[in-house]
Short mmCIF file of C-alpha atoms in Angstrom, two decimals:
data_model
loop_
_atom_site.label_atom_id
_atom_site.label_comp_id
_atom_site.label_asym_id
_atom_site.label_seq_id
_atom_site.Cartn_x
_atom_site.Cartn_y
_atom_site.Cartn_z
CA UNK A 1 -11.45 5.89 -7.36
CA UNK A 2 -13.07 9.03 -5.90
CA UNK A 3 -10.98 10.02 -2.72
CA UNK A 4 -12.99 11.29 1.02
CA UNK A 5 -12.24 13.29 3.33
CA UNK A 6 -10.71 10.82 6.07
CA UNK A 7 -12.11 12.94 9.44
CA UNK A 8 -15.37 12.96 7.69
CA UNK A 9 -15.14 9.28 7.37
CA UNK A 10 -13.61 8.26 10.71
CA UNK A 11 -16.45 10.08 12.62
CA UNK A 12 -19.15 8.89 10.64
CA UNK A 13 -18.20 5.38 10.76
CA UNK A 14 -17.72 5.25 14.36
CA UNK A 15 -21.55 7.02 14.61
CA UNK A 16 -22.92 3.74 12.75
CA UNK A 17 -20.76 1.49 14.87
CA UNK A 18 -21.75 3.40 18.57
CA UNK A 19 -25.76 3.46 16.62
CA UNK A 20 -25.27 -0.75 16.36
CA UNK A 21 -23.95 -1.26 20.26
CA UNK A 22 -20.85 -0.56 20.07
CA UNK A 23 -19.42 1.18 22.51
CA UNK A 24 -17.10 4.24 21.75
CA UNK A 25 -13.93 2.79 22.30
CA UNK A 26 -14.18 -0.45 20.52
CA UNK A 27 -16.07 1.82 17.32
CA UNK A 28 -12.95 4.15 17.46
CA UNK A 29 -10.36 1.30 16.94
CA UNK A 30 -12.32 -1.02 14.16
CA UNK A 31 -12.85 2.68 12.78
CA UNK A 32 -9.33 3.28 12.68
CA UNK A 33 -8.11 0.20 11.52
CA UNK A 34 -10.30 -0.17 8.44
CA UNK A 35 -9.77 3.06 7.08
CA UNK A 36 -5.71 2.49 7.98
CA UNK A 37 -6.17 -0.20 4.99
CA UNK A 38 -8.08 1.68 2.98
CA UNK A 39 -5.20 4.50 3.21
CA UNK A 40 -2.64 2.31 2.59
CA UNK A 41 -4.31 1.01 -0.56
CA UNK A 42 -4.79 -2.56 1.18
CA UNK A 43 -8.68 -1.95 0.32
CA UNK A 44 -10.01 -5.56 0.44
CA UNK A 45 -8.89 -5.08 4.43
CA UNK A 46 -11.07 -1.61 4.58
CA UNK A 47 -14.11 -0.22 4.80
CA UNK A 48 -15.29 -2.45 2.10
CA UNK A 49 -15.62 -4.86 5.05
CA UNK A 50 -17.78 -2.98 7.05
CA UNK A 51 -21.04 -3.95 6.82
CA UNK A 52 -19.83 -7.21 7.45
CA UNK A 53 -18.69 -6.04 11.06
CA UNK A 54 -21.91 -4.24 11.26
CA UNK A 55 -23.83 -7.66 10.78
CA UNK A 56 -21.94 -9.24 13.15
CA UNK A 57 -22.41 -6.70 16.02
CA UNK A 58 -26.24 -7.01 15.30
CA UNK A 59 -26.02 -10.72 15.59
CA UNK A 60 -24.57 -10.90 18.58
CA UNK A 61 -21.16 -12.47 16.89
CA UNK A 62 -19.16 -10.23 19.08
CA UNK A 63 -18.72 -9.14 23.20
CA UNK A 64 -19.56 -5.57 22.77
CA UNK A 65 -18.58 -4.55 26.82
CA UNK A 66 -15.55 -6.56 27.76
CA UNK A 67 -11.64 -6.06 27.50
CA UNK A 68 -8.68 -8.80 26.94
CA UNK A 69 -8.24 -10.91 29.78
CA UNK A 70 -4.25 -11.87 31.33
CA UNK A 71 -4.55 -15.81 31.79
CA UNK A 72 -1.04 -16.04 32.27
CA UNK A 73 2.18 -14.14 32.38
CA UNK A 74 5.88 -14.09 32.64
CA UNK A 75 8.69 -11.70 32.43
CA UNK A 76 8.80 -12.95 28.71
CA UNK A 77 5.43 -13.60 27.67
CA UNK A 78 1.61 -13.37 28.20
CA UNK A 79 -1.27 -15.86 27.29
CA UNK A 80 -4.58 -13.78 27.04
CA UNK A 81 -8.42 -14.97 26.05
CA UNK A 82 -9.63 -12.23 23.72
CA UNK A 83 -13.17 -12.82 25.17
CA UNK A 84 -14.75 -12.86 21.77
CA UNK A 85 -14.46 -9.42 21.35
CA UNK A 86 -13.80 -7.40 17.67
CA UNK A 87 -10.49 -8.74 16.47
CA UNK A 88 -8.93 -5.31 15.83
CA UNK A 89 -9.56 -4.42 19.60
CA UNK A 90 -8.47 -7.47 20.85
CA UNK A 91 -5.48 -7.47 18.70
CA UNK A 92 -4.54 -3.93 19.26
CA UNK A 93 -4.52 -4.30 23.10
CA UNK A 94 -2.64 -7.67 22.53
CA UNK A 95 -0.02 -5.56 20.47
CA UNK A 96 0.13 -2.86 23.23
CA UNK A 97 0.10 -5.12 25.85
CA UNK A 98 3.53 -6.59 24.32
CA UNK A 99 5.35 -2.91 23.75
CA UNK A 100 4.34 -2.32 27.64
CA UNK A 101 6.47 -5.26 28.44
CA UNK A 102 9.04 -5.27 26.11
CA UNK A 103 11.32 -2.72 27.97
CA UNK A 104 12.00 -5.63 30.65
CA UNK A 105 13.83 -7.53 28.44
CA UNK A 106 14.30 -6.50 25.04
CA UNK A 107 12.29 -9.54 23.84
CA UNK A 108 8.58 -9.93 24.53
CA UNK A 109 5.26 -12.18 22.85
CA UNK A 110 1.38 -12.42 23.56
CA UNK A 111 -0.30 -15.46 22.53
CA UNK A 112 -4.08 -14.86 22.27
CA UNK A 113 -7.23 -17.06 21.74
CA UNK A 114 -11.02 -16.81 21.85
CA UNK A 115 -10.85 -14.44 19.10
CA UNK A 116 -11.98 -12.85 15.85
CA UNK A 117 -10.52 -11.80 12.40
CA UNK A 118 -8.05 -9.19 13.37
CA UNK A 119 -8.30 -7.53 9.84
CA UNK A 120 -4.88 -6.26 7.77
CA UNK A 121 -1.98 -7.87 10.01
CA UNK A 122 0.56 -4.96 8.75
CA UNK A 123 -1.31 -2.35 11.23
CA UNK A 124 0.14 -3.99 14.18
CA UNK A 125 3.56 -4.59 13.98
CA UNK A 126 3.36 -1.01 12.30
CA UNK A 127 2.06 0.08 15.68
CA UNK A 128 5.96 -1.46 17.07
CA UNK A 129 7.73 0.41 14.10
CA UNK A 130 6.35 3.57 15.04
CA UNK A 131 7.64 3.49 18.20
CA UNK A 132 10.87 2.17 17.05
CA UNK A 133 10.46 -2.06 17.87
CA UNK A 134 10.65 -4.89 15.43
CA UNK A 135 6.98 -6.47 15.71
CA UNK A 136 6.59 -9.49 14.32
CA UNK A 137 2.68 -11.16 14.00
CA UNK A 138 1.14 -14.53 13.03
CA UNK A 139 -2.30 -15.27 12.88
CA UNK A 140 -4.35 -18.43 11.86
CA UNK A 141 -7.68 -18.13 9.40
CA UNK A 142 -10.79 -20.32 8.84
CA UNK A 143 -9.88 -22.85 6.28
CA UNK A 144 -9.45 -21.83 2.73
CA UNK A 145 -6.57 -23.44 1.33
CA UNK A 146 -5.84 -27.32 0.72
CA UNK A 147 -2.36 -29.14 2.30
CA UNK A 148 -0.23 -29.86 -0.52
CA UNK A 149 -1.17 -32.71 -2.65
CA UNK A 150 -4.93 -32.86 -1.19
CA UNK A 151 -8.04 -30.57 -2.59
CA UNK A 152 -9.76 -30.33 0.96
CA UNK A 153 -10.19 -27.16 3.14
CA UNK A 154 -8.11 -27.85 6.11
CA UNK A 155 -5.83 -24.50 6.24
CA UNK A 156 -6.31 -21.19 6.95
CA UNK A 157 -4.39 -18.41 4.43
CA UNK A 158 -2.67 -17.83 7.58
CA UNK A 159 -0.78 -14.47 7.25
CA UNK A 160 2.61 -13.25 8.40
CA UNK A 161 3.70 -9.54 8.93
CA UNK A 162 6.53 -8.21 10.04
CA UNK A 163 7.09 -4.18 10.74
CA UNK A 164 11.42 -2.91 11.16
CA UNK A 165 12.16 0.57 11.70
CA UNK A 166 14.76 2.57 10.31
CA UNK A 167 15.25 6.61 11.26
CA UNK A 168 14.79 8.35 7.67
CA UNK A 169 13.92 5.19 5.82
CA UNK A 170 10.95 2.87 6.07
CA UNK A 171 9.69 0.97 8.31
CA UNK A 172 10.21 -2.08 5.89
CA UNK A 173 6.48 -3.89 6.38
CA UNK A 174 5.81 -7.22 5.25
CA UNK A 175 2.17 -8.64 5.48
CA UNK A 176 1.02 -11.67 2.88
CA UNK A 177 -0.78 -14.73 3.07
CA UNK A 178 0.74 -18.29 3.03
CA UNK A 179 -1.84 -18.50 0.24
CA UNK A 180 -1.14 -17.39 -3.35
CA UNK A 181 -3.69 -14.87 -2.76
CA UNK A 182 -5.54 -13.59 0.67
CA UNK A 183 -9.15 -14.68 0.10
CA UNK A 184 -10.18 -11.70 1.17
CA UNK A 185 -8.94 -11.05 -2.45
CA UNK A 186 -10.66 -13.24 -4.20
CA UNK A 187 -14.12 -12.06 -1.98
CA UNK A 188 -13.00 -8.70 -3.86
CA UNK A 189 -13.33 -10.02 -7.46
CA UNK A 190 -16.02 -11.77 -6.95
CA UNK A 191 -17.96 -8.76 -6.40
CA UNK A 192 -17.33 -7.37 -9.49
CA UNK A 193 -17.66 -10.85 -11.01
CA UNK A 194 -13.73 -10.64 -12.70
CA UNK A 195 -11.88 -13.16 -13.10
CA UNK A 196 -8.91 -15.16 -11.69
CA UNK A 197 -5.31 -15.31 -12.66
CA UNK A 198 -4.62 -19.64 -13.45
CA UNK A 199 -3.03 -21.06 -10.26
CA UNK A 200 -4.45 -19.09 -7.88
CA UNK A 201 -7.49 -21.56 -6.81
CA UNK A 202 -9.03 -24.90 -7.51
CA UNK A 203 -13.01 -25.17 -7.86
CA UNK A 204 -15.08 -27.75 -5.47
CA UNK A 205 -13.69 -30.99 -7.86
CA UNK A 206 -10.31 -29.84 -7.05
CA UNK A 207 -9.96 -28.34 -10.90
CA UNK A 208 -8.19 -25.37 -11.66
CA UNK A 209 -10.21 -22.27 -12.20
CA UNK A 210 -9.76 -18.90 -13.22
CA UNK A 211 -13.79 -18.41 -11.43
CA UNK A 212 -14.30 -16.57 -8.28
CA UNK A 213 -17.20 -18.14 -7.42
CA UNK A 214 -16.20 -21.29 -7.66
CA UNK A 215 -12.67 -20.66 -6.17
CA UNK A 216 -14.80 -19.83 -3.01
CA UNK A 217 -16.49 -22.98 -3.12
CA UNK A 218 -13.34 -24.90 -3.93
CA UNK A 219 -9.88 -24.20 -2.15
CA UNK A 220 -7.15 -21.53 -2.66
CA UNK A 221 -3.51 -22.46 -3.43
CA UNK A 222 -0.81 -22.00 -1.62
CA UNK A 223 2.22 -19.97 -2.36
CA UNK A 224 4.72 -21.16 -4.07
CA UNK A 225 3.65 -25.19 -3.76
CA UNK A 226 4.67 -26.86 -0.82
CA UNK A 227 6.76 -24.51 0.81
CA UNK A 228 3.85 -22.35 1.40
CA UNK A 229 2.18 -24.91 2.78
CA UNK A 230 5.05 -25.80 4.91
CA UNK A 231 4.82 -22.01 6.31
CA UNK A 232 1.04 -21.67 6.52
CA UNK A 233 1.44 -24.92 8.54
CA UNK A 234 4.09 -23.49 11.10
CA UNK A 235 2.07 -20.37 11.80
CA UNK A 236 -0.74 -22.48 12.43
CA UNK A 237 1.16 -24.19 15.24
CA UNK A 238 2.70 -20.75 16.54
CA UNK A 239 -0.71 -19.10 16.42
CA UNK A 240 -3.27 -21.25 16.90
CA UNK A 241 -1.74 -24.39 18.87
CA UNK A 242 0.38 -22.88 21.14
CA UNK A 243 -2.21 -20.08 22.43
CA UNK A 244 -4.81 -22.80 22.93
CA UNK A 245 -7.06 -21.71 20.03
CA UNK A 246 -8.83 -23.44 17.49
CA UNK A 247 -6.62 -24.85 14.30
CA UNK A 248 -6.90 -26.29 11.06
CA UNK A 249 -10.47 -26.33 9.91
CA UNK A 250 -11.89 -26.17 13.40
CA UNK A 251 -10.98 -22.11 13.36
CA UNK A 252 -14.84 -20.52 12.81
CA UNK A 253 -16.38 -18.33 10.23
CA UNK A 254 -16.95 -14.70 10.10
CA UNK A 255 -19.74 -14.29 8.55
CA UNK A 256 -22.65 -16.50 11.09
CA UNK A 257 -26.03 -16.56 11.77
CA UNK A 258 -25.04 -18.26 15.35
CA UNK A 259 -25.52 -15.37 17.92
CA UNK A 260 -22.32 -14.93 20.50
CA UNK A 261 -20.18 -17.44 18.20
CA UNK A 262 -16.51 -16.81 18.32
CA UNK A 263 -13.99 -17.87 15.37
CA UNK A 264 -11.37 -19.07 18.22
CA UNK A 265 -8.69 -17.67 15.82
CA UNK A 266 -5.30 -17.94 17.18
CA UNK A 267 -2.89 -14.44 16.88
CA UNK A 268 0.87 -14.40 18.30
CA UNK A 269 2.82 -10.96 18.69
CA UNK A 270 6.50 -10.41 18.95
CA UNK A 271 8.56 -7.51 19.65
CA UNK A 272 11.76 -6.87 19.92
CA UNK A 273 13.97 -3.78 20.66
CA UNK A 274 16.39 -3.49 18.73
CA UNK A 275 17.88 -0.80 20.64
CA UNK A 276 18.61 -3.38 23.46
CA UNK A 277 20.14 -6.24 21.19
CA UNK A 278 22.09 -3.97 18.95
CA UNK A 279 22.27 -0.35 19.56
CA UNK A 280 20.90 2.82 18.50
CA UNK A 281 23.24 1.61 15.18
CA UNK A 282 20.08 -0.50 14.31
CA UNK A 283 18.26 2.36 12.76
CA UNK A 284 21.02 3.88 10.15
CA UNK A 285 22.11 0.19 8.81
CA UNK A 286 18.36 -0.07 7.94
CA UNK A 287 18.51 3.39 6.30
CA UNK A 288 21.92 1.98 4.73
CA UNK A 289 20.13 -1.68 3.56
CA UNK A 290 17.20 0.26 1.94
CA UNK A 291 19.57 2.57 0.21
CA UNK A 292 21.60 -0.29 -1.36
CA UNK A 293 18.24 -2.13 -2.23
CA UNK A 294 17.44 0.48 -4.10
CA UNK A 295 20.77 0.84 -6.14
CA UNK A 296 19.85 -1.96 -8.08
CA UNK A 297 17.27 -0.28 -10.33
CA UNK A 298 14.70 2.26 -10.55
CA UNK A 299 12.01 -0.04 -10.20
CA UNK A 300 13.20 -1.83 -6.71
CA UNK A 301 11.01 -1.00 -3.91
CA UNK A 302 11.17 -2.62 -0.63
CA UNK A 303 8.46 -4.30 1.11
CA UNK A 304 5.66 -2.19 2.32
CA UNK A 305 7.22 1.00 0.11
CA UNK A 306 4.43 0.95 -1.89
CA UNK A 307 1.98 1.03 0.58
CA UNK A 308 3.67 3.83 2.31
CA UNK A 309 3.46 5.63 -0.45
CA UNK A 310 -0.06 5.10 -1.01
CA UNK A 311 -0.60 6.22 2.95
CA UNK A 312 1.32 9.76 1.96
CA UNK A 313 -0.74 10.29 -0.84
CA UNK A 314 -4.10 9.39 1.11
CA UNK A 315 -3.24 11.71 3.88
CA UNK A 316 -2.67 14.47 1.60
CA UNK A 317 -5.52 13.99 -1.19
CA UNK A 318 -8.40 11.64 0.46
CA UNK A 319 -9.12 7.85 1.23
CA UNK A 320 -9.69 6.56 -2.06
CA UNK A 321 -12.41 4.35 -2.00
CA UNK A 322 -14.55 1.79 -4.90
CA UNK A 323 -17.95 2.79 -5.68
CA UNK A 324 -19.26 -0.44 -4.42
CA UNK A 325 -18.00 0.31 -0.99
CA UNK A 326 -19.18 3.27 -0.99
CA UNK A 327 -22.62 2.33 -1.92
CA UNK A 328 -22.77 0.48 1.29
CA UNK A 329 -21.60 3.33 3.51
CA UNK A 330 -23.98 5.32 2.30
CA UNK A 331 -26.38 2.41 2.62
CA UNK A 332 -25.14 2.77 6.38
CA UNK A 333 -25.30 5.85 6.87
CA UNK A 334 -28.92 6.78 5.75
CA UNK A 335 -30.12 3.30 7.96
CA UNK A 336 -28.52 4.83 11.16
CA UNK A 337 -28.92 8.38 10.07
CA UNK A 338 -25.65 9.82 10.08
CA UNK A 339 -25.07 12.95 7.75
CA UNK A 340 -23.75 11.51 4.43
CA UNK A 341 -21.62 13.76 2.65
CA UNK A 342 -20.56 10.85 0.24
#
């Protein structure tokens, strides 16, 4: 993939968002976050997802002047309404809201509802490891996946991440779907009409198939049988239950014709300090557990170490980026006439 220059993409990006009705806040963070993916090599989360943001601004699928709202809070916790806004600015302020607190007691979480697809989950709980806190997301997902032993939609892929600091090693990142594969994924091959490793999705009839067409008719698997199923399950309850959003197949779609419809997706955030339960200790015994991991071969990274080194890479050579994607940025750009250098 050709790599771009990422201040040349960040600005132009946020020119088509402001150009759509954006305003230049909200741009700036969907800007960010996208081409965060796209640097960390988590591309189906990227800029490849653009113009579906774009569509939805235009449709009137998000609040384009609003902020999070506080329906309730504690000394340990905060329930907020995400007032249909972009998911990546309702989910970065829900993130930020949580490090504000988390100083009181070591220990704090922000249930949110009433709103949208929040993108790659890793960028927020990197947000906590950056600043040296343990953050810990869930998030629920329209319904893509079967329960075990059934062939109808009823779950979300449902994603988990998880983001732990050390001082010269890391931060260990975690971020995966209860699915056997994100769908955003499978949305990827599809484009380039590939094909499908067996056992990651049944067709429409509930038939195994290795098509992504038909996989997006049909249902996506979950990981590893029903235990997946049992975790896609619980993060449904923590994410979309317990903040008062929708669940199960009732979670909406992103991609709508219905002007001012919100998805209802439930997102929970932890953080902890580690600082506060342990010590300052905390940091060099992660150093000290990623140094054993890696004693045990060559090949052993830990989770997220590939992705970090994808991010290094980026920031020193250019965002890599698929010629389909950037086909429709410059698509974009010439609509809203921003200078395309691409």
């Amino acid at each position: 993939m050709k790599r771009y220059d990422a201040t040349y993409l960040t600005e132009a990006v946020e020119q088509v968002l402001i150009c759509c009705g954006m305003k230049q806040r909200h741009a700036m963070l969907l800007t960010s976050h996208l081409i965060q993916a796209d640097t960390y090599g988590v591309h189906s989360h990227g800029l490849a997802v653009l113009p579906g943001h774009v569509q939805r601004v235009l449709r009137g699928g998000y609040v384009l002047d609003g902020e999070i709202q506080v329906v309730r809070q504690t000394a340990a916790f905060a329930v907020i309404d995400a007032n249909n806004l972009c998911g990546m600015v309702s989910a970065h302020d829900s993130m930020a809201l949580a490090l504000k607190n988390v100083e009181q007691s070591g220990m704090y979480a922000v249930f949110s509802r009433e709103g949208n697809t929040f993108g790659a989950a890793f960028s927020y709980v990197l947000m906590a490891a950056a600043v040296g806190k343990i953050g810990i997301v869930f998030c629920n997902t329209p319904a893509a996946m079967a329960p075990w032993g059934g062939k109808g939609k009823q779950l979300g892929t449902n994603p988990i991440a998880c983001g732990i600091p050390g001082r010269r090693r890391g931060p260990i990142l975690l971020d995966m779907a209860t699915s056997v594969v994100a769908k955003s994924k499978i949305n990827e091959i599809a484009k380039t009409n590939g094909t499908l490793p067996h056992g990651w999705a049944l067709d429409e009839n509930g038939v195994d198939t290795t098509d992504p067409h038909r996989a997006i008719c049909g249902t996506i698997l979950p990981m590893a049988a029903h235990k997946g199923f049992g975790l896609a399950t619980v993060i449904d309850c923590l994410s979309g239950v317990l903040s008062g959003a929708a669940y199960l197949d009732m979670v909406g779609k992103f991609y709508t014709d219905v002007a001012g419809s919100c998805m209802n997706v439930g997102q929970s955030f932890f953080v902890l300090d580690p600082v506060q339960i342990l010590s300052e200790d905390f940091y060099l015994l992660i150093d000290d557990y990623i140094d054993r991991l890696h004693t045990a071969g060559e090949e052993v990274r830990f989770p997220g170490e590939r992705e970090l080194n994808c991010a290094r890479e980026s920031k020193q050579l250019g965002i890599p980026l698929a010629p389909e994607t950037v086909k429709h940025l410059s698509k974009l750009f010439d609509t809203y006439g921003v200078e395309n250098h691409l």
